[in-house]
PDB file of C-alpha atoms in Angstrom:
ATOM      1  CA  UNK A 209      84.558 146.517 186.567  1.00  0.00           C
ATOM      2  CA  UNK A 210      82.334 149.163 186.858  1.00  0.00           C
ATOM      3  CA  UNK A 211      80.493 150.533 190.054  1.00  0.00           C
ATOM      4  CA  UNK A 212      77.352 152.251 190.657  1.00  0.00           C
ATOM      5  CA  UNK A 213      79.079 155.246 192.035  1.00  0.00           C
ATOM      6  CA  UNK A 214      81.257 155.485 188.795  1.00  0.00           C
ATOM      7  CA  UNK A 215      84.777 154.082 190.256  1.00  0.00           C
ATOM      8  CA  UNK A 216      85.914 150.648 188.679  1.00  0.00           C
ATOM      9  CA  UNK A 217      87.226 147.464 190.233  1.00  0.00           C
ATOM     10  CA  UNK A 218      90.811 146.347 189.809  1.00  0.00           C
ATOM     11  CA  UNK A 219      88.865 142.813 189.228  1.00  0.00           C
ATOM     12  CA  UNK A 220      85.203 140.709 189.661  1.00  0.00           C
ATOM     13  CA  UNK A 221      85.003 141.079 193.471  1.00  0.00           C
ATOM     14  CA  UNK A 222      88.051 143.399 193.854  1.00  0.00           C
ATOM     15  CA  UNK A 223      88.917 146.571 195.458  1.00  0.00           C
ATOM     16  CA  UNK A 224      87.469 150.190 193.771  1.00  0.00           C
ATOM     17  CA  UNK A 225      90.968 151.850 192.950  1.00  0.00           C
ATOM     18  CA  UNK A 226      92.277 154.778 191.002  1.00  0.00           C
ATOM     19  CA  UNK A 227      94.201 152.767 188.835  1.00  0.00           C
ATOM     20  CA  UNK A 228      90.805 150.775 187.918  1.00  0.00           C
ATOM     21  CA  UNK A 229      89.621 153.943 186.386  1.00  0.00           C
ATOM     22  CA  UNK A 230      92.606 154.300 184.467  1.00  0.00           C
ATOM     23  CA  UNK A 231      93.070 150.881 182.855  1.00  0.00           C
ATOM     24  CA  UNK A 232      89.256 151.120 181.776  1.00  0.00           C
ATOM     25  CA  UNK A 233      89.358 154.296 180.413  1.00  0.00           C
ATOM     26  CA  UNK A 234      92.704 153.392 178.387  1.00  0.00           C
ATOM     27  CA  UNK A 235      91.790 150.266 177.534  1.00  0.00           C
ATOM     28  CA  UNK A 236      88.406 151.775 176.144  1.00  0.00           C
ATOM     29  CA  UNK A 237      89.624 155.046 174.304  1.00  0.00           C
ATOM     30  CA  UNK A 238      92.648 153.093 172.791  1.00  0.00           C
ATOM     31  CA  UNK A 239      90.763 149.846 171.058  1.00  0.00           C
ATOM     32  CA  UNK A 240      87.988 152.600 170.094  1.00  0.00           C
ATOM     33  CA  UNK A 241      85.212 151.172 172.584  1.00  0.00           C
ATOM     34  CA  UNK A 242      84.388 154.280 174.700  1.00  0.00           C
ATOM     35  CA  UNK A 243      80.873 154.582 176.114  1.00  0.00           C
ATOM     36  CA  UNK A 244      78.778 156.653 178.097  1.00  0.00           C
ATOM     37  CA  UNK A 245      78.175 153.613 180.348  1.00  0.00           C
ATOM     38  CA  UNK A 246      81.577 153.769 181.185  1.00  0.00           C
ATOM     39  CA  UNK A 247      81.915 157.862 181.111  1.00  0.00           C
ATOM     40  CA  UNK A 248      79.179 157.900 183.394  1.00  0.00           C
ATOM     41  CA  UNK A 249      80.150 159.072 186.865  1.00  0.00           C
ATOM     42  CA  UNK A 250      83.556 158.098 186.039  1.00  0.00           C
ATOM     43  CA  UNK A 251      85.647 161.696 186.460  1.00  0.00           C
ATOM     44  CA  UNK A 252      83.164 162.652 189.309  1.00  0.00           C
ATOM     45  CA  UNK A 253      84.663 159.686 191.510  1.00  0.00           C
ATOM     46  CA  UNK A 254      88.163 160.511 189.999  1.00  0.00           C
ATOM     47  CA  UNK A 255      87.973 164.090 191.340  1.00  0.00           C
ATOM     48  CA  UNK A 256      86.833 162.928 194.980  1.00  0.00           C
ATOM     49  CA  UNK A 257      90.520 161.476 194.648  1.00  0.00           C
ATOM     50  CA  UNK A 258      92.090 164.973 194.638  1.00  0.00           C
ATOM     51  CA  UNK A 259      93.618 165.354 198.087  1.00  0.00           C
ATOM     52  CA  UNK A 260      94.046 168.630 200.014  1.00  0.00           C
ATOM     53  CA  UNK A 261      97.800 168.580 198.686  1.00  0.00           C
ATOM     54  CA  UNK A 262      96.548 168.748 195.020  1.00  0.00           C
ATOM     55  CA  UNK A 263      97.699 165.607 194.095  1.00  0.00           C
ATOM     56  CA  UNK A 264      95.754 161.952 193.922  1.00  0.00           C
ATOM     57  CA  UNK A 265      95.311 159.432 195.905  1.00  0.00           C
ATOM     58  CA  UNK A 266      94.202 155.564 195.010  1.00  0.00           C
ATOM     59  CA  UNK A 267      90.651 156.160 196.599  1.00  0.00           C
ATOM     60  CA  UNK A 268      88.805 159.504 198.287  1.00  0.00           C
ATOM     61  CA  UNK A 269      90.909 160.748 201.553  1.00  0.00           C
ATOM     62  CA  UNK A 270      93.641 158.828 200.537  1.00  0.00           C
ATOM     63  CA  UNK A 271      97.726 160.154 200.664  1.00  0.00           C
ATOM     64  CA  UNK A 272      97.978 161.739 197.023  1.00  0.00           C
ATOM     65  CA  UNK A 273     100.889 159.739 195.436  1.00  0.00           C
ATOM     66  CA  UNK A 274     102.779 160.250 191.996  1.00  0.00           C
ATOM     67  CA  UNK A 275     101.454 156.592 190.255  1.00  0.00           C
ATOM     68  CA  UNK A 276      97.738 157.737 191.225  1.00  0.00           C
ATOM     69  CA  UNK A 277      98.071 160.697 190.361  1.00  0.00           C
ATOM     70  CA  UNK A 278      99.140 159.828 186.826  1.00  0.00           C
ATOM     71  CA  UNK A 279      96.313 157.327 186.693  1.00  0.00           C
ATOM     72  CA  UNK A 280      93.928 160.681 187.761  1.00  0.00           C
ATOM     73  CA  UNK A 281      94.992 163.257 185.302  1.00  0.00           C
ATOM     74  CA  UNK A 282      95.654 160.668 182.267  1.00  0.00           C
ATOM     75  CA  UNK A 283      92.039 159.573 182.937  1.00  0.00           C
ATOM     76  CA  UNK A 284      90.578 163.125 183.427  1.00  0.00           C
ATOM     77  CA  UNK A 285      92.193 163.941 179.961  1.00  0.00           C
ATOM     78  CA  UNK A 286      90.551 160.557 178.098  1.00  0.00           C
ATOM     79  CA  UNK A 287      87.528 161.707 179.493  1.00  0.00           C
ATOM     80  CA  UNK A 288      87.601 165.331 178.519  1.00  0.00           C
ATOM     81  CA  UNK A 289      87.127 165.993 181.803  1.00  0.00           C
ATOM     82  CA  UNK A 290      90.211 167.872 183.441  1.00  0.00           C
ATOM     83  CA  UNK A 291      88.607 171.068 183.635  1.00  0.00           C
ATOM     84  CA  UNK A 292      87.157 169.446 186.960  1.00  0.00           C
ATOM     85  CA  UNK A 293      90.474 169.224 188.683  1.00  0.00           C
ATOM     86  CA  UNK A 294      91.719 171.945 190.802  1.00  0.00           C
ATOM     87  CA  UNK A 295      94.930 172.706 188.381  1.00  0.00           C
ATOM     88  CA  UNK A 296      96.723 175.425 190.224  1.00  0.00           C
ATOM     89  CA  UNK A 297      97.022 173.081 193.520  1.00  0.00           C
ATOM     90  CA  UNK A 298      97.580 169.458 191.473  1.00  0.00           C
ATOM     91  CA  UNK A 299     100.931 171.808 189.892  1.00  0.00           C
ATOM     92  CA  UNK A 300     102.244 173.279 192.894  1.00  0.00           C
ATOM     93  CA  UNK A 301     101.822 169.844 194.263  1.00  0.00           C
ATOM     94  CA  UNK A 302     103.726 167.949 191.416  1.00  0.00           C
ATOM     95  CA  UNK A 303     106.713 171.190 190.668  1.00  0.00           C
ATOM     96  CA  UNK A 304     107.287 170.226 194.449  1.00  0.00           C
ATOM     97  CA  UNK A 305     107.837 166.394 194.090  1.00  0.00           C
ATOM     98  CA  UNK A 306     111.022 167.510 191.794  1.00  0.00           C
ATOM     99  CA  UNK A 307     113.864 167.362 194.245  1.00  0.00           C
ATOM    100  CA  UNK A 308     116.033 169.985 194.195  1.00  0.00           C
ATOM    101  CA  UNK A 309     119.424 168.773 194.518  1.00  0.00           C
ATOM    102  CA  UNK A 310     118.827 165.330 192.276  1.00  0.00           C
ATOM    103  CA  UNK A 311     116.828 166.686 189.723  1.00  0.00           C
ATOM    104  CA  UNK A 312     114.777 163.648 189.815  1.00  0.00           C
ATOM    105  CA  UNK A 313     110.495 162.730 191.331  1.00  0.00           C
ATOM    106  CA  UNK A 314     109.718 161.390 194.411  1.00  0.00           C
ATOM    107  CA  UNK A 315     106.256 159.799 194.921  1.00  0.00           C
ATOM    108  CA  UNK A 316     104.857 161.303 198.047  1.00  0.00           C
ATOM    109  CA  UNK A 317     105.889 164.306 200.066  1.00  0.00           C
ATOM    110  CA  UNK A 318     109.049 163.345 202.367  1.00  0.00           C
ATOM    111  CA  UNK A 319     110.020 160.322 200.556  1.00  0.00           C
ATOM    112  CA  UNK A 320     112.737 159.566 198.633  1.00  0.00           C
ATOM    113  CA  UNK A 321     114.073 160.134 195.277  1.00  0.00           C
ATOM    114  CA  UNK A 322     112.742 157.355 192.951  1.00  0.00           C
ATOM    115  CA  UNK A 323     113.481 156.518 189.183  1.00  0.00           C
ATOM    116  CA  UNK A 324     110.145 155.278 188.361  1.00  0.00           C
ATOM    117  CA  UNK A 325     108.711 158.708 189.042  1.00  0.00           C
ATOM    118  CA  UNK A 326     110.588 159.742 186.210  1.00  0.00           C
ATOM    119  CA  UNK A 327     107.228 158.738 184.123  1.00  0.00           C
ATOM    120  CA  UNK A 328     104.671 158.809 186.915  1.00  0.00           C
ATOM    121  CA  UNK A 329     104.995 162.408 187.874  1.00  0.00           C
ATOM    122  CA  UNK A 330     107.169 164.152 184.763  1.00  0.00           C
ATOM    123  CA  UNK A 331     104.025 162.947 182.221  1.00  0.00           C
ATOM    124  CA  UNK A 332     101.909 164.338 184.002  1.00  0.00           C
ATOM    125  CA  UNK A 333     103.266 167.858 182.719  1.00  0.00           C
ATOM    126  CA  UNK A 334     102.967 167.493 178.919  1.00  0.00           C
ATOM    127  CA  UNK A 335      99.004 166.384 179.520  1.00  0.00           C
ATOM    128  CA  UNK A 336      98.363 169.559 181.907  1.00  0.00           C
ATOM    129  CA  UNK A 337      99.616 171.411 179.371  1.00  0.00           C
ATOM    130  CA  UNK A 338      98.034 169.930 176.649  1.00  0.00           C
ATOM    131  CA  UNK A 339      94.940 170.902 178.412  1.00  0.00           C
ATOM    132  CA  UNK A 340      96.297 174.727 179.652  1.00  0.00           C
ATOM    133  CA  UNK A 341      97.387 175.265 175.436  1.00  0.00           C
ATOM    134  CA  UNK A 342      93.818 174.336 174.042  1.00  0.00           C
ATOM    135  CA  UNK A 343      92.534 176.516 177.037  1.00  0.00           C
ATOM    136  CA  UNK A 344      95.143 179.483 175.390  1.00  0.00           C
ATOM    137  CA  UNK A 345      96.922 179.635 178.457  1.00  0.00           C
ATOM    138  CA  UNK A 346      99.734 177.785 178.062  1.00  0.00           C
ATOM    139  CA  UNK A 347     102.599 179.175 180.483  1.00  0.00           C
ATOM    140  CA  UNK A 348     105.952 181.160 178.689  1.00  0.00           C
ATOM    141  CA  UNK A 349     108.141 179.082 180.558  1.00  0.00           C
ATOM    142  CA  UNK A 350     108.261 174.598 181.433  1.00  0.00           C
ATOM    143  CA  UNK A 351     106.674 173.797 184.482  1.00  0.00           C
ATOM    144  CA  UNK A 352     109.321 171.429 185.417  1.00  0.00           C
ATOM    145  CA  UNK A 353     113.231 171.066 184.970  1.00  0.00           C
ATOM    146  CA  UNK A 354     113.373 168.453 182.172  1.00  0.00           C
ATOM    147  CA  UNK A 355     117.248 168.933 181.844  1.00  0.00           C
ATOM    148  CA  UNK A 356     118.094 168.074 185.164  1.00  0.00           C
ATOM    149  CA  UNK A 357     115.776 164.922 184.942  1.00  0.00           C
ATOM    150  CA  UNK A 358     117.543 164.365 181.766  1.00  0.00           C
ATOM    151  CA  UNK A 359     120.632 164.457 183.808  1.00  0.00           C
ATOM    152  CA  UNK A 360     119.061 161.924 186.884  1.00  0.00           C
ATOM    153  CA  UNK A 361     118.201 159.460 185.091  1.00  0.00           C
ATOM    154  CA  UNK A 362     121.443 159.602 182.490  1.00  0.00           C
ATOM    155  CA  UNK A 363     123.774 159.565 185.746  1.00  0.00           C
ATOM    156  CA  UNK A 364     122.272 158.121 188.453  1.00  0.00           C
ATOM    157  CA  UNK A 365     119.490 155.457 186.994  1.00  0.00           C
ATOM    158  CA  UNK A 366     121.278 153.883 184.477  1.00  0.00           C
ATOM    159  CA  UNK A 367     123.371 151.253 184.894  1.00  0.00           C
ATOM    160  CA  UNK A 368     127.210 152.356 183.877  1.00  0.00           C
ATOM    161  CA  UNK A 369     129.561 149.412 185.021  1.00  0.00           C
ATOM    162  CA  UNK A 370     129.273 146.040 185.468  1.00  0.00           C
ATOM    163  CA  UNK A 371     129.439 145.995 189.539  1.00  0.00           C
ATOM    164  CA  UNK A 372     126.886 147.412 191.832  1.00  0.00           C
ATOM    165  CA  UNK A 373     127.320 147.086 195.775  1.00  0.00           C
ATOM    166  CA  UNK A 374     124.005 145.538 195.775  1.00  0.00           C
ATOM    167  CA  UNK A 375     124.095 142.922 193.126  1.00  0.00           C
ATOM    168  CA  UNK A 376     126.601 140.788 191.105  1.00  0.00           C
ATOM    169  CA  UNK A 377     125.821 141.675 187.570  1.00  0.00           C
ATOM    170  CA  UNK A 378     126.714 138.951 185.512  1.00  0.00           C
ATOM    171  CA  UNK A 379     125.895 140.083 182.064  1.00  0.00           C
ATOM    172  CA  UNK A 380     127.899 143.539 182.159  1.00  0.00           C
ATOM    173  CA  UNK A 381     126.280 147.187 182.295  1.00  0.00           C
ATOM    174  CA  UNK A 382     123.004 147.525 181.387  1.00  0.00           C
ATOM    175  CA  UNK A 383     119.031 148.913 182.615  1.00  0.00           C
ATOM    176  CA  UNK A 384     118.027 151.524 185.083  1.00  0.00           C
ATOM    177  CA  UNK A 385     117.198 151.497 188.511  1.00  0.00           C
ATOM    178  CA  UNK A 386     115.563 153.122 191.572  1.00  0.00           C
ATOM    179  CA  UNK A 387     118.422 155.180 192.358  1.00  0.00           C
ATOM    180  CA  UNK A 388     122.195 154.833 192.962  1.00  0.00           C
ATOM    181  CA  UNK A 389     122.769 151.749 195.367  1.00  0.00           C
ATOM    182  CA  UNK A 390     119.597 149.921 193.877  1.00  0.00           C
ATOM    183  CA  UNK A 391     119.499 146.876 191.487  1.00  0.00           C
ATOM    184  CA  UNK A 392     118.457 146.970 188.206  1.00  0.00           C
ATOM    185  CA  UNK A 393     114.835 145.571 187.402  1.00  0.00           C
ATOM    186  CA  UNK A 394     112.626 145.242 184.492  1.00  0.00           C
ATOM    187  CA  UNK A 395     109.906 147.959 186.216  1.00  0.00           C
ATOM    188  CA  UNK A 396     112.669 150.928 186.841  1.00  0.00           C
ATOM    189  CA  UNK A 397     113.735 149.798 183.554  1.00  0.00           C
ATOM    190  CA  UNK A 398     110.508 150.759 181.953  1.00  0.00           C
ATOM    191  CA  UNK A 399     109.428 153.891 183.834  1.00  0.00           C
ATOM    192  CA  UNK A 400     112.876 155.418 183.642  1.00  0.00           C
ATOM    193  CA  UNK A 401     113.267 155.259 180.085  1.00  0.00           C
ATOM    194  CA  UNK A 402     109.457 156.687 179.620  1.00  0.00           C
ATOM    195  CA  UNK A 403     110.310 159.506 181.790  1.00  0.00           C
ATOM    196  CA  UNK A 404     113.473 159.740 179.675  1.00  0.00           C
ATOM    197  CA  UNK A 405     111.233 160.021 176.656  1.00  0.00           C
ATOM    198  CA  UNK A 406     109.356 162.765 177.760  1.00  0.00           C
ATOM    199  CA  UNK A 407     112.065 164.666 179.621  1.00  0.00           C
ATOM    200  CA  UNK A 408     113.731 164.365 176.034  1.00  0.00           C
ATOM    201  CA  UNK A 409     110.555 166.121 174.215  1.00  0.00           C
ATOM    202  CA  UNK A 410     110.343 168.669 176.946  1.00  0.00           C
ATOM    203  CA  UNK A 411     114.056 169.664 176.488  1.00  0.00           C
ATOM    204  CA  UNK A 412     113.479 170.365 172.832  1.00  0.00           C
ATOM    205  CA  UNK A 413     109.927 171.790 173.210  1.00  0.00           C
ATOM    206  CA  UNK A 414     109.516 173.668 175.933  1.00  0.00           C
ATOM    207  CA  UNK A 415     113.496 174.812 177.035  1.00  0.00           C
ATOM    208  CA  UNK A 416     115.030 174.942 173.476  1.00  0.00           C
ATOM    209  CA  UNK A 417     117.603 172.215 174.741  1.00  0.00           C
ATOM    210  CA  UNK A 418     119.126 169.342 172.630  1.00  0.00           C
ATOM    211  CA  UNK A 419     119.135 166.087 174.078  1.00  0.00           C
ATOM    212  CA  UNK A 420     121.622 165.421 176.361  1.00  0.00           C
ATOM    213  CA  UNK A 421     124.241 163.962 175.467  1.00  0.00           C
ATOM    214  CA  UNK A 422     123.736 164.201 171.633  1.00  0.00           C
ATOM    215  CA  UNK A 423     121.569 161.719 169.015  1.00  0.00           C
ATOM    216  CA  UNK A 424     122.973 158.705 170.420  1.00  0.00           C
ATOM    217  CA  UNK A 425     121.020 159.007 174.039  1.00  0.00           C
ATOM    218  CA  UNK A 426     117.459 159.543 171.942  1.00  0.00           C
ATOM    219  CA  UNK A 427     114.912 157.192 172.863  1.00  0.00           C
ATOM    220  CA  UNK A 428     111.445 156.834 170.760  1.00  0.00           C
ATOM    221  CA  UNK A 429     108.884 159.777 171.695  1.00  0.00           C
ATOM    222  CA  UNK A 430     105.693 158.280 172.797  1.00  0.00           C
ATOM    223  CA  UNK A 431     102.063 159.395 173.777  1.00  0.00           C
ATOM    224  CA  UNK A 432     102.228 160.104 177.714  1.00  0.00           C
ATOM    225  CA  UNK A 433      98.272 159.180 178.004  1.00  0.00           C
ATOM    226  CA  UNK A 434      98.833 155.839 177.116  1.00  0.00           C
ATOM    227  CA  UNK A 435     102.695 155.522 177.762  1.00  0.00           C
ATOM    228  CA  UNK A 436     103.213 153.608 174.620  1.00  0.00           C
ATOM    229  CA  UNK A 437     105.178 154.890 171.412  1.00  0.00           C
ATOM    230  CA  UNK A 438     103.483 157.082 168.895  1.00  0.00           C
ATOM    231  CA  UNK A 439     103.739 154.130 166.375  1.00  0.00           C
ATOM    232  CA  UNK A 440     102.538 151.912 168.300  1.00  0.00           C
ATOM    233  CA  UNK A 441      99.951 154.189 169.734  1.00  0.00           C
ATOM    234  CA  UNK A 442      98.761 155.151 165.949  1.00  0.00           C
ATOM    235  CA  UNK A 443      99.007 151.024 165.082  1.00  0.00           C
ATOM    236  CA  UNK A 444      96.621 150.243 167.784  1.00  0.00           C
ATOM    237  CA  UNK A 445      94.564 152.640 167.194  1.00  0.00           C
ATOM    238  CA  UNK A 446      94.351 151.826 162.874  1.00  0.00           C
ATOM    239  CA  UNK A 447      94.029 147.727 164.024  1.00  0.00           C
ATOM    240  CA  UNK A 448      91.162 147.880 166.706  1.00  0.00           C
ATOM    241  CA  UNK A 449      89.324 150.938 163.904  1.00  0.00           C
ATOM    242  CA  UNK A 450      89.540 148.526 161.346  1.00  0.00           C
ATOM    243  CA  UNK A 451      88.091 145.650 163.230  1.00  0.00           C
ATOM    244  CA  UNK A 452      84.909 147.533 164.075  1.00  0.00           C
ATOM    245  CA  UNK A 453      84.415 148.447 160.504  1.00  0.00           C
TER     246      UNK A 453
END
């Protein structure tokens, strides 16, 4: 719900959090009921967010963290508001939560490797430079190494064989997970394949790469603003139009 100073409530009577903004906004821009009520003040609280690492926290001089920072720069960009961020330190700060030697995100500086940040920190790439192309100053080369998240995810997320040290898996191979060691769950599930989507249109995009591992390991593209497929983006978007007509 919305607050005077332009944050929203995760609830009536709950706490002001980033990801408040974000489910608004979405919400808002996807069923086509954006208004300036809700604009108002909105990306001015979202920016008092940025941390001094560059990336976002949930609330102002809070630890900037991969899922908030997601909910910052997909919200900035619904707004048409991103030009407010400070670009150059959010990118350093995001290249850097790319581990070197798994190819894959963590959340927060010194954590671990995490599947999930496949999504929460890779999408954040294809918005930035959304924004940095319409600005004409798109960069020659990818801002992050979508082959070797490709390769993560592919190898060390997915579920090959129907035993895991962690878990009797009953049902065979199957899903994605945290990382090697982890269970399987629903969540990981989700986010991994997301960030597999958009590693997948980076690869072909931005580093001339086929897919790895040929056709068969293709997932759908989808829009990374709203994390949902482009036909189901475009579907939403046609039903909720038509209902206000």
């Amino acid at each position: 719900m919305k607050q005077p100073d332009g944050s929203f409530t995760m609830h009536d009577g709950g706490e002001v959090d980033i990801r408040g903004s974000y489910c608004a906004l979405s919400v808002a821009a996807l069923c086509g009921i954006m208004t300036d009520a809700l604009r108002d003040g909105a990306a001015e609280w979202i920016i008092k967010c940025q941390t001094y690492e560059g990336g976002f926290g949930g609330e102002p001089n809070a630890e900037a963290h991969g899922g908030y920072a997601y909910c910052g720069v997909a919200s900035l960009v619904i707004l048409d508001r991103y030009r407010l961020a400070d670009s150059e330190l959010l990118l350093q700060w995001l290249a850097n939560r790319q581990m070197r030697y798994e190819g894959g995100f963590q959340g927060r500086t010194n954590k671990l490797v995490d599947g999930c940040y496949s999504f929460w920190q890779a999408a954040n790439f294809p918005l930035i430079e959304g924004e940095m192309a319409r600005e004409g100053r798109l960069p020659a080369e990818g801002l992050f190494d979508a082959r070797m998240l490709e390769e993560y995810i592919l190898m060390s997320c997915q579920i090959l064989f129907s035993f895991v040290r962690t878990e009797t898996v009953k049902d065979g191979a199957g899903g994605f997970r945290d990382k090697p060691d982890k269970p399987r769950d629903l969540y990981h599930t989700c986010y991994v394949l997301s960030g597999l989507a958009i590693a997948q249109a980076y690869s072909i995009s931005r580093e001339s790469n086929g897919i790895l591992g040929g056709s068969q390991n293709a997932v759908e593209a989808i829009n990374p603003v709203f994390n949902l497929t482009t036909d189901s983006e475009q579907f939403a978007e046609s039903f909720f139009a038509k209902l206000r007509q």
